[in-house]
CSV table of N, CA and C in Angstrom, one decimal:
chain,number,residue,atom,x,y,z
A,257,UNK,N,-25.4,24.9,8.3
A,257,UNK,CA,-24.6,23.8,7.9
A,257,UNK,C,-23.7,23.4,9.1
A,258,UNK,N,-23.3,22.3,9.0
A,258,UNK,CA,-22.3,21.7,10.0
A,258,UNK,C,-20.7,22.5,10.3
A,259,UNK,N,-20.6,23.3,9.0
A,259,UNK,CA,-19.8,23.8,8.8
A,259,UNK,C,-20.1,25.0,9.9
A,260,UNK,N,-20.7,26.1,10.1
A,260,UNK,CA,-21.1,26.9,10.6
A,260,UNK,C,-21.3,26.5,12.1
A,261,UNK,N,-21.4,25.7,12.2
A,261,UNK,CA,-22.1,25.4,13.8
A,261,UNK,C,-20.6,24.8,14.0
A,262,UNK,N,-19.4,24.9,13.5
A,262,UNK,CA,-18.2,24.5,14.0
A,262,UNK,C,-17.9,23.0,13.9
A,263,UNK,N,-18.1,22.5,13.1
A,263,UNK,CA,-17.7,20.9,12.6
A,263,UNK,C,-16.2,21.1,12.0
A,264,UNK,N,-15.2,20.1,12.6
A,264,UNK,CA,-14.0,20.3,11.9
A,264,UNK,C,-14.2,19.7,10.6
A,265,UNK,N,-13.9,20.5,9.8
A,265,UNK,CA,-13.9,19.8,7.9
A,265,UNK,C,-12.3,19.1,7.8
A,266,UNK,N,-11.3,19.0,9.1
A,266,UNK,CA,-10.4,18.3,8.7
A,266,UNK,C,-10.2,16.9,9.4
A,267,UNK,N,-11.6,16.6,10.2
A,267,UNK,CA,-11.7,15.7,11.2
A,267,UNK,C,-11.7,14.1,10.4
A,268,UNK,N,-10.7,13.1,11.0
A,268,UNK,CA,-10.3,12.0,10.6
A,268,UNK,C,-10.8,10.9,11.3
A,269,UNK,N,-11.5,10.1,10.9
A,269,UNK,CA,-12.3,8.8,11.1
A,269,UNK,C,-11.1,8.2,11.7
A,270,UNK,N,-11.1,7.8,13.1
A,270,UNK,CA,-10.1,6.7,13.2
A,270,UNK,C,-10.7,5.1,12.6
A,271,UNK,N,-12.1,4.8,13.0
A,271,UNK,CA,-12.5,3.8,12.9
A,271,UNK,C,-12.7,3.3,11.2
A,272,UNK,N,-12.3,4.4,10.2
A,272,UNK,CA,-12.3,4.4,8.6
A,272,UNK,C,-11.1,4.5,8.5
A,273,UNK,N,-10.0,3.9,8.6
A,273,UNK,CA,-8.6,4.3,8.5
A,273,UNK,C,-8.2,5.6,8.2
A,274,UNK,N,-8.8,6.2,9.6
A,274,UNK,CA,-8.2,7.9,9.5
A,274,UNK,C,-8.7,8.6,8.1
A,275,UNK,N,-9.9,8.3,7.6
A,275,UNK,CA,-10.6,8.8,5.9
A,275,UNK,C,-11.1,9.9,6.6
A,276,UNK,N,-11.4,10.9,6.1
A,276,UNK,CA,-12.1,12.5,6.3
A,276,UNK,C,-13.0,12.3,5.2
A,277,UNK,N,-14.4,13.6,5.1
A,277,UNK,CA,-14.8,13.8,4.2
A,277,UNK,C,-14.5,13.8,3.0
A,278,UNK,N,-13.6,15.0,3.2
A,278,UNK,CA,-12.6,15.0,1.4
A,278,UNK,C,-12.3,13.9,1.0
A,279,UNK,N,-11.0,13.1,1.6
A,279,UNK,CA,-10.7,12.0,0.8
A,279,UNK,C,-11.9,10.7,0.5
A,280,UNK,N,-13.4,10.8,1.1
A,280,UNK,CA,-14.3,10.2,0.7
A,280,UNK,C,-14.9,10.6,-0.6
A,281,UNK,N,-15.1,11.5,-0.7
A,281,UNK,CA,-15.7,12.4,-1.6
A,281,UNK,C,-14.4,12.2,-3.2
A,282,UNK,N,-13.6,12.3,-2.8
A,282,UNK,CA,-12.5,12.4,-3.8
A,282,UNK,C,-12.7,10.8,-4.5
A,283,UNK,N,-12.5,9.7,-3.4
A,283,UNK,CA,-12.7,8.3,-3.6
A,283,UNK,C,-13.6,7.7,-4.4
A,284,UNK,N,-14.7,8.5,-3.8
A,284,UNK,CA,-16.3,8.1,-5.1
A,284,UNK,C,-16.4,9.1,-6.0
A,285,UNK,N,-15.7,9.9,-6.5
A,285,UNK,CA,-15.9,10.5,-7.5
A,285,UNK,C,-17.0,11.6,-7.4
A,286,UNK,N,-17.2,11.9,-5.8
A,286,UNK,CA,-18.3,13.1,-5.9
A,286,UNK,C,-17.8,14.5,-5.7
A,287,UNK,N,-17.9,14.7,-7.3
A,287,UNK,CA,-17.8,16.1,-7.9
A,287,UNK,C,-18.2,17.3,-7.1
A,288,UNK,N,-19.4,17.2,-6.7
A,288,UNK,CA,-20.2,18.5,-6.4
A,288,UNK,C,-19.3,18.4,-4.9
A,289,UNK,N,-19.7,17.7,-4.1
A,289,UNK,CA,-18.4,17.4,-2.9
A,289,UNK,C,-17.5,18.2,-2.3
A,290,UNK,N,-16.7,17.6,-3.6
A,290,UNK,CA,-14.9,18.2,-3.5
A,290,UNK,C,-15.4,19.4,-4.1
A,291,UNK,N,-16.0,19.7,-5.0
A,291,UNK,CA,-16.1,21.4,-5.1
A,291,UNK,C,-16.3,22.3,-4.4
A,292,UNK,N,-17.4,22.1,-3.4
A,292,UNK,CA,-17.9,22.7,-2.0
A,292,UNK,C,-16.9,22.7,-1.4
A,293,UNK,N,-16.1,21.4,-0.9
A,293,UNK,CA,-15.2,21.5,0.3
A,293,UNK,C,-13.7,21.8,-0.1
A,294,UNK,N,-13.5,22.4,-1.5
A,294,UNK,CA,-12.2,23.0,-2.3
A,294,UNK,C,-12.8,24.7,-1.8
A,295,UNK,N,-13.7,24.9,-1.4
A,295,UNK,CA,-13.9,26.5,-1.1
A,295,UNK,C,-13.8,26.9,0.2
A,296,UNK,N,-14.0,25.9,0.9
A,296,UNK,CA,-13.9,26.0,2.4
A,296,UNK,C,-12.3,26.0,2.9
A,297,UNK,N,-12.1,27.7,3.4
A,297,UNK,CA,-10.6,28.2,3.5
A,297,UNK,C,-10.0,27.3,4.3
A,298,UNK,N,-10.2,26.7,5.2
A,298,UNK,CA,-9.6,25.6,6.1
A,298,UNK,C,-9.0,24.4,6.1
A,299,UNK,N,-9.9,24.0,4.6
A,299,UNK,CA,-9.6,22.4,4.6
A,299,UNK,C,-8.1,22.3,4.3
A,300,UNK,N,-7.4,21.0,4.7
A,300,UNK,CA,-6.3,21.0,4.3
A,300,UNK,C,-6.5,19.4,3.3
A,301,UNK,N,-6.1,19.7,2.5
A,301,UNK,CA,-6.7,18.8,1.6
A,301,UNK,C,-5.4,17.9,1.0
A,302,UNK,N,-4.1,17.9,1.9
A,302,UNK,CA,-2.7,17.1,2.1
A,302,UNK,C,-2.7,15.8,3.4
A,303,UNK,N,-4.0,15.9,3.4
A,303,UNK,CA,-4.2,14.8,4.7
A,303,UNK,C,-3.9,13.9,4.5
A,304,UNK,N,-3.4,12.5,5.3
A,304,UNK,CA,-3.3,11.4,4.5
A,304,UNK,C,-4.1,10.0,5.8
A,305,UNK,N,-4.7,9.2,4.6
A,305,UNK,CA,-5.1,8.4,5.6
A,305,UNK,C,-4.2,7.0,6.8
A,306,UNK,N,-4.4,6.3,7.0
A,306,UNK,CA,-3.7,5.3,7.6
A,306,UNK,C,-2.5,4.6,6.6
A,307,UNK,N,-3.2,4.5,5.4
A,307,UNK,CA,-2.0,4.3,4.3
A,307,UNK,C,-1.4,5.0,3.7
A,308,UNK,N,-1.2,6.0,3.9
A,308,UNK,CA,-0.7,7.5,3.5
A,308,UNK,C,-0.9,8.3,2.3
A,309,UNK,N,-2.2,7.4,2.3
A,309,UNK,CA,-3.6,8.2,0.8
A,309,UNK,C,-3.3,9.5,1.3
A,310,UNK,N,-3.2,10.4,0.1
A,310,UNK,CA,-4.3,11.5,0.1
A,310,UNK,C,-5.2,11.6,-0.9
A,311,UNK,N,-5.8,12.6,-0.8
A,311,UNK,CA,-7.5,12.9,-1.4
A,311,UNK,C,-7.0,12.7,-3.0
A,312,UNK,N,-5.5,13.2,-3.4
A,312,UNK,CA,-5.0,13.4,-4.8
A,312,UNK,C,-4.5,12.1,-5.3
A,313,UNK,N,-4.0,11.4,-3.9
A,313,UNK,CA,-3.7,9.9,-4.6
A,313,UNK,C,-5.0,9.0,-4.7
A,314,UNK,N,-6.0,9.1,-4.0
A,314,UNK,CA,-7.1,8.4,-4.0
A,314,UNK,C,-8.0,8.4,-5.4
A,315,UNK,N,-7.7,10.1,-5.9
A,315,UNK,CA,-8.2,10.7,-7.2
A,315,UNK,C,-7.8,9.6,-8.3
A,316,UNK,N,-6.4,9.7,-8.3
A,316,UNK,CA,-5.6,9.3,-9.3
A,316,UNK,C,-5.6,7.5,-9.5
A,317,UNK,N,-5.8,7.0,-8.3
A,317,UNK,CA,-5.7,5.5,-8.1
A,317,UNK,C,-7.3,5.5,-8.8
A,318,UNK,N,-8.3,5.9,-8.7
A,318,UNK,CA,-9.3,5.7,-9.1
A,318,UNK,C,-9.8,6.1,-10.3
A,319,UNK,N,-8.9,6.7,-11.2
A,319,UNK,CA,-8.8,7.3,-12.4
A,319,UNK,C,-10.0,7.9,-12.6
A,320,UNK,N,-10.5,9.2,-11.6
A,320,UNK,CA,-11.2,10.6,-11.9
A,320,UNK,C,-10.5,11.6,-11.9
A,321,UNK,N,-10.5,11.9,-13.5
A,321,UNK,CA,-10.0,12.9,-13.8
A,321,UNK,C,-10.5,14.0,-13.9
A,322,UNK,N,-11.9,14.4,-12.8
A,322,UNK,CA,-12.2,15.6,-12.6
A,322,UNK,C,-11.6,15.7,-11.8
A,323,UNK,N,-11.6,15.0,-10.7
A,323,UNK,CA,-11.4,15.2,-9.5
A,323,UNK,C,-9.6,15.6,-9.8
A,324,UNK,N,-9.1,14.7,-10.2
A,324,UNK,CA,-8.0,14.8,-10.3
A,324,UNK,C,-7.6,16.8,-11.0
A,325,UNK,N,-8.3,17.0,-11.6
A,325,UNK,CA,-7.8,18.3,-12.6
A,325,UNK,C,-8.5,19.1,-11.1
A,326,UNK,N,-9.4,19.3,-10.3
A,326,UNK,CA,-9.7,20.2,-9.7
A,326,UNK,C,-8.9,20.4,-8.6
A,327,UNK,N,-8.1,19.2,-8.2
A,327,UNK,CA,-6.9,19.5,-7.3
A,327,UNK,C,-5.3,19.9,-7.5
A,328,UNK,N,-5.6,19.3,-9.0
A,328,UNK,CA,-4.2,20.2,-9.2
A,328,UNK,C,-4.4,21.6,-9.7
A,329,UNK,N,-5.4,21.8,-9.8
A,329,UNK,CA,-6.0,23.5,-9.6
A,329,UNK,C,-5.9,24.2,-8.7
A,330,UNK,N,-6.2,23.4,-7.6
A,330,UNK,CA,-6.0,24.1,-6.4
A,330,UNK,C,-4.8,24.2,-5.5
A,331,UNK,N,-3.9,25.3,-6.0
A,331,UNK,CA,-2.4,25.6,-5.0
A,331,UNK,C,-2.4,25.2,-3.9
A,332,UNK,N,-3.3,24.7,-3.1
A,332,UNK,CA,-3.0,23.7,-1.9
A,332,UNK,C,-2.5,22.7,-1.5
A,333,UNK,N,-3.0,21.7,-3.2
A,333,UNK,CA,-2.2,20.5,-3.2
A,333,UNK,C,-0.9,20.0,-3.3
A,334,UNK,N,-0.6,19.2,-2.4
A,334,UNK,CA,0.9,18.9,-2.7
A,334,UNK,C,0.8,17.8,-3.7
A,335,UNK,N,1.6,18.4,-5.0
A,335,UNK,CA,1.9,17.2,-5.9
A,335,UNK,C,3.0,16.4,-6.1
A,336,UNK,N,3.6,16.7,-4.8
A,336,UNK,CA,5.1,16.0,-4.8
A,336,UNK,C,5.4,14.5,-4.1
């Protein structure tokens, strides 16, 4: 994987308004996605984009509530 051959999983699109994987994945509602990249020790999943989205506000603005319950699962998230 991309992962393995050294791809940063926290690398931010300038030309997408600073969007990363995650907060794409979070945006369209892809489940299998955010699950994979919720296991990868690295991600920091507090990113925020050009508008000061993160992956949890993007969840929430788009009312997926998997997505949404799998991040507030995950003690990484800042829900504040």
């Amino acid at each position: 994987s991309l992962l393995e051959k050294g791809a940063d999983i926290n690398w931010q699109n300038e030309r997408y308004s600073n969007m990363n994987s995650f907060m794409l994945a979070s945006m369209k509602n892809n489940t299998n996605t955010v699950k994979h990249l919720l296991s990868v020790e690295n991600i920091n999943v507090n990113l925020v984009n050009k508008y000061a989205q993160s992956s949890f506000y993007l969840g929430c603005y788009q009312g997926y509530n998997s997505i949404v319950e799998m991040l507030t699962e995950d003690a990484r998230t800042d829900l504040t």
